[in-house]
Structures are given as C-alpha cells and as structure tokens.
Coordinates of C-alpha atoms in Angstrom, one line a residue:
Chain F
E1 CA -131.8 94.4 241.6
I2 CA -131.6 97.2 244.2
V3 CA -134.7 97.2 246.4
L4 CA -135.7 100.5 247.9
T5 CA -137.6 100.8 251.2
Q6 CA -139.2 104.0 252.3
S7 CA -140.4 105.0 255.7
P8 CA -142.7 106.0 257.1
G9 CA -145.5 104.8 254.9
T10 CA -147.6 107.8 255.9
L11 CA -146.5 111.0 257.6
S12 CA -149.2 113.2 259.1
L13 CA -148.0 116.8 259.6
S14 CA -149.4 120.4 259.8
P15 CA -148.4 123.2 257.5
G16 CA -145.3 124.9 258.6
E17 CA -143.8 121.7 260.1
R18 CA -140.7 119.8 258.8
A19 CA -141.0 116.5 257.0
T20 CA -138.2 114.0 257.1
L21 CA -138.6 111.0 254.7
S22 CA -136.2 108.1 254.6
C23 CA -135.2 105.9 251.7
R24 CA -133.0 102.8 252.3
A25 CA -131.4 100.8 249.6
S26 CA -130.6 97.0 249.7
Q27 CA -127.2 97.7 248.1
S28 CA -124.9 100.7 248.1
V29 CA -125.8 103.4 245.6
R30 CA -122.2 104.3 245.2
S31 CA -122.4 107.1 242.8
N32 CA -125.3 108.7 244.7
N33 CA -127.5 108.0 241.7
L34 CA -130.7 108.5 243.6
A35 CA -133.6 110.8 242.9
W36 CA -136.7 111.9 244.7
Y37 CA -140.1 112.6 243.0
Q38 CA -143.3 114.2 244.1
Q39 CA -146.7 112.9 242.9
K40 CA -150.1 114.4 243.4
P41 CA -153.4 112.6 242.5
G42 CA -154.0 112.3 238.8
Q43 CA -150.6 113.7 237.9
A44 CA -147.3 112.3 236.8
P45 CA -144.3 112.2 239.2
R46 CA -142.3 115.4 239.3
L47 CA -138.6 115.4 239.7
L48 CA -137.4 117.2 242.9
I49 CA -133.9 116.0 243.7
Y50 CA -131.3 114.1 241.7
G51 CA -127.8 113.0 242.5
A52 CA -129.1 112.5 246.1
S53 CA -128.8 116.2 246.9
R54 CA -129.2 118.4 243.8
R55 CA -132.4 120.3 243.4
A56 CA -134.1 120.1 240.0
T57 CA -134.8 123.3 238.2
G58 CA -137.6 125.4 239.8
I59 CA -137.7 123.4 243.0
P60 CA -137.9 125.6 246.1
D61 CA -135.1 125.5 248.6
R62 CA -137.3 124.2 251.3
F63 CA -136.7 120.8 249.6
S64 CA -133.3 119.2 250.3
G65 CA -131.8 115.8 249.9
S66 CA -129.0 114.1 251.7
G67 CA -127.4 110.8 252.4
S68 CA -125.1 108.3 250.7
G69 CA -124.5 104.6 250.4
T70 CA -127.7 102.9 251.5
E71 CA -129.4 105.7 253.5
F72 CA -131.0 108.7 251.9
I73 CA -133.2 111.5 253.3
L74 CA -135.6 114.0 251.8
T75 CA -136.3 116.9 254.1
I76 CA -139.1 119.4 253.4
N77 CA -138.8 122.5 255.6
R78 CA -141.9 124.6 256.5
L79 CA -144.5 122.5 254.8
E80 CA -146.8 124.4 252.5
P81 CA -150.3 123.2 251.5
Q82 CA -149.1 122.2 248.0
D83 CA -146.5 119.9 249.5
F84 CA -149.0 117.3 250.7
A85 CA -148.5 114.5 248.2
V86 CA -146.7 111.1 247.8
Y87 CA -142.9 111.1 247.5
Y88 CA -140.9 108.4 245.8
C89 CA -137.2 107.7 245.7
E90 CA -135.6 106.1 242.7
Q91 CA -132.2 104.6 242.0
Y92 CA -130.5 104.7 238.7
E93 CA -127.2 103.2 239.9
S94 CA -127.9 99.9 238.3
S95 CA -130.3 98.3 236.0
P96 CA -133.2 97.6 236.4
F97 CA -133.9 101.1 237.7
T98 CA -136.2 100.8 240.8
F99 CA -138.5 103.0 242.8
G100 CA -139.4 102.9 246.5
P101 CA -143.1 102.2 247.5
G102 CA -143.6 105.9 248.4
T103 CA -144.3 108.0 251.5
K104 CA -147.6 109.8 251.7
V105 CA -147.4 113.2 253.5
D106 CA -150.9 114.2 254.5
I107 CA -152.4 117.0 256.5
K108 CA -152.7 116.3 260.2
Chain X
Q1 CA -140.0 123.3 227.4
V2 CA -139.9 119.6 226.5
Q3 CA -143.3 117.9 226.6
L4 CA -144.2 114.3 226.2
Q5 CA -147.7 112.9 225.3
E6 CA -148.7 109.2 225.4
S7 CA -151.4 107.9 223.1
G8 CA -153.0 104.5 222.5
P9 CA -155.9 102.2 223.2
G10 CA -157.2 102.4 226.8
L11 CA -158.9 99.0 226.9
L12 CA -157.5 95.6 225.9
K13 CA -158.6 92.0 226.3
P14 CA -156.3 89.4 227.8
S15 CA -153.7 88.0 225.3
E16 CA -153.8 91.1 223.1
T17 CA -150.9 93.4 222.4
L18 CA -150.5 96.7 224.2
S19 CA -149.2 99.4 221.9
L20 CA -148.5 103.0 223.0
S21 CA -146.7 105.9 221.4
C22 CA -145.0 108.8 223.0
T23 CA -144.7 112.1 221.0
V24 CA -141.9 114.5 222.1
S25 CA -142.4 118.2 221.5
G26 CA -140.5 121.3 222.4
G27 CA -137.2 119.5 221.8
S28 CA -135.5 116.9 219.7
I29 CA -135.6 113.2 220.5
G30 CA -131.9 113.1 219.5
S31 CA -129.1 112.9 222.1
Y32 CA -131.2 111.3 224.8
Y33 CA -132.5 108.1 226.2
W34 CA -136.3 107.6 226.5
S35 CA -138.1 105.4 228.9
W36 CA -141.4 103.8 229.7
I37 CA -142.6 103.4 233.3
R38 CA -145.9 102.1 234.6
Q39 CA -147.8 102.5 237.8
S40 CA -150.3 100.1 239.1
P41 CA -151.9 100.0 242.6
G42 CA -150.4 96.6 243.3
K43 CA -146.8 97.2 242.2
G44 CA -146.3 100.9 242.5
L45 CA -143.9 102.5 240.0
E46 CA -142.1 100.0 237.7
W47 CA -139.5 100.9 235.1
I48 CA -140.2 99.0 231.9
G49 CA -137.2 99.9 229.8
Y50 CA -135.5 102.6 227.7
I51 CA -134.3 103.3 224.2
H52 CA -131.5 105.5 222.9
Y53 CA -132.4 107.7 219.9
R54 CA -130.0 105.6 217.9
G55 CA -132.0 102.5 218.8
G56 CA -130.1 100.8 221.6
T57 CA -132.4 99.3 224.3
N58 CA -132.4 98.0 227.8
Y59 CA -135.4 96.3 229.4
N60 CA -136.5 95.3 232.9
P61 CA -135.8 91.5 233.2
S62 CA -139.3 91.1 234.7
L63 CA -140.9 92.1 231.4
K64 CA -138.1 91.5 228.9
S65 CA -139.7 88.5 227.2
R66 CA -142.9 90.4 226.3
V67 CA -141.7 94.0 225.7
S68 CA -140.2 95.9 222.9
I69 CA -139.4 99.6 222.6
S70 CA -138.7 101.3 219.3
V71 CA -138.1 104.9 218.0
D72 CA -138.9 107.0 215.0
T73 CA -136.6 110.0 215.1
S74 CA -138.3 111.5 211.9
K75 CA -141.5 111.8 213.9
N76 CA -140.0 112.6 217.3
Q77 CA -141.8 109.5 218.7
F78 CA -141.0 106.4 220.5
F79 CA -143.2 103.3 221.1
L80 CA -144.0 100.6 223.5
K81 CA -145.3 97.1 222.8
V82 CA -146.2 94.6 225.4
N83 CA -147.3 91.2 224.1
S84 CA -149.8 88.7 225.7
V85 CA -151.2 91.1 228.2
T86 CA -153.0 90.0 231.4
T87 CA -155.0 91.8 234.0
A88 CA -151.7 92.3 235.8
D89 CA -150.6 94.7 233.0
T90 CA -153.5 97.1 233.9
A91 CA -151.7 100.3 234.9
V92 CA -151.0 103.9 234.0
Y93 CA -148.2 104.0 231.5
Y94 CA -145.8 106.9 231.5
C95 CA -143.2 107.9 229.0
A96 CA -140.2 109.9 230.3
R97 CA -136.9 111.4 229.3
I98 CA -133.7 110.3 230.9
A99 CA -131.7 113.4 231.6
T100 CA -128.2 114.3 230.5
G101 CA -127.8 112.1 227.5
S102 CA -126.5 109.2 229.6
S103 CA -128.6 106.1 230.4
W104 CA -127.5 106.3 234.1
S105 CA -129.6 109.4 235.0
H106 CA -132.8 110.5 236.5
F107 CA -136.1 111.1 234.7
D108 CA -136.5 114.8 234.2
Y109 CA -139.6 115.1 231.9
W110 CA -142.7 112.9 232.1
G111 CA -145.8 112.5 230.0
Q112 CA -149.2 112.9 231.7
G113 CA -149.8 109.1 231.6
S114 CA -152.1 106.8 229.7
L115 CA -154.4 104.4 231.6
V116 CA -154.5 101.0 230.1
T117 CA -157.1 98.5 231.4
V118 CA -156.9 94.8 230.6
S119 CA -160.3 93.1 231.0
A120 CA -162.2 90.3 229.4

C-alpha cells in the first residue's frame, strides 16, 4: 500500500499570499497518478488536479500541481477567501487507492 | 452534469449490516467505474472499493471480508453493503465516479455524502 504524507498539517496565510502544499509518497507514483482535492466543511471533496499537474474542468489557473516520483506539490497563487479549506492528495497508481491526511489552509 | 446521491439508514447498532445506495443522474452508469469512499475523524478519507458497470469489483483489503458492492444498470444505481458493523464504521460515506472509464483514474464526481452512525 502506498502511504501518502502531507505537510504541513496546517498552513496559516493571508489572502493574496501563495500557499505551497507538499505530498510525499512511500513508493514511487510512476505514472503520475496523483490527484489533489479541496474540501470545505460539510461538503464532499472537489477535484482540483489530476495526473499530478492537470487542472480539472473549471478550476482557476491560480491552482497548479507539480512533481513526480515520490514528491508532489500543490501551489495556490494569490489566495482568495474561498480557497481556505482542507486539501488532500490521493494516489491511484496502485490498489488500494489511498489519500493523504490533509493540509488545512486557514486564515492568518 | 453528472450528479450522485447517496441514500440509506443513518443509524445502526453494532453487528448490523450497513446498506447504502447511490443514484446516478445526468449521465449513464455505463462505461465507468464507480466507487465508495468513507471519511471518519479517526482515519480520514478511506477508499472502500469500486465496481465496473459490468459488475467487476475491487475492494480495499482492510475491509474486503465485510464489504460488497453491486450495481443495477437498469436503475442507474450502485450499492454498498458492510457486514457486522462496529463503532469504527461510523463515518460519512461518499459515492464517486472514477473518471475516464479506466479503474486507474481519479474521482471526478462525488455525492454529497451520507452520515452513518453506529451506536448501541
């Protein structure tokens, strides 16, 4: 099973700042089969990024994904008020599919 | 726009069977894989398993002995059963579509979630 570790656990930032979220995999995600989701309280996760760097339909270009192998990054440029949420990475490289524990981006 | 909606009992006693259904609207259940995922405070997001519209399944080994997923293409629905529940099965259960028609893909559409509480 591929274990995903996310850091930091919480990121306190102000609107307009840049957020950099890390996701580390215990084994190589060779095909870049990694996704990022955003979740707000009381809502289901929403797909942001798939294939490590491809934005999902309707996702603003201030969200970007990068990385390969075991190290992946989600960058959110110019944080807007609606971006404060919890972010999860997920690998679908191998079964069982697994999620990271999440990074909470909150308002400083 | 594809929409998914979970339904089923919200309160169970230990040792009972959890049964949930997911109704797909705005698109056909055909050509895709469909998944169940749960979220509890203690374990975060946990993938339970998936089913292909033709019936093939794959389950998380951590739950495999107690879980079954089935599909009814005529009703555009798929289903989850978890046997012998304990308080550790208390969670919000989501149904989701696996994108692209391959099992090795991300989850592009999610239901709103159904809270299931297991309590004596």
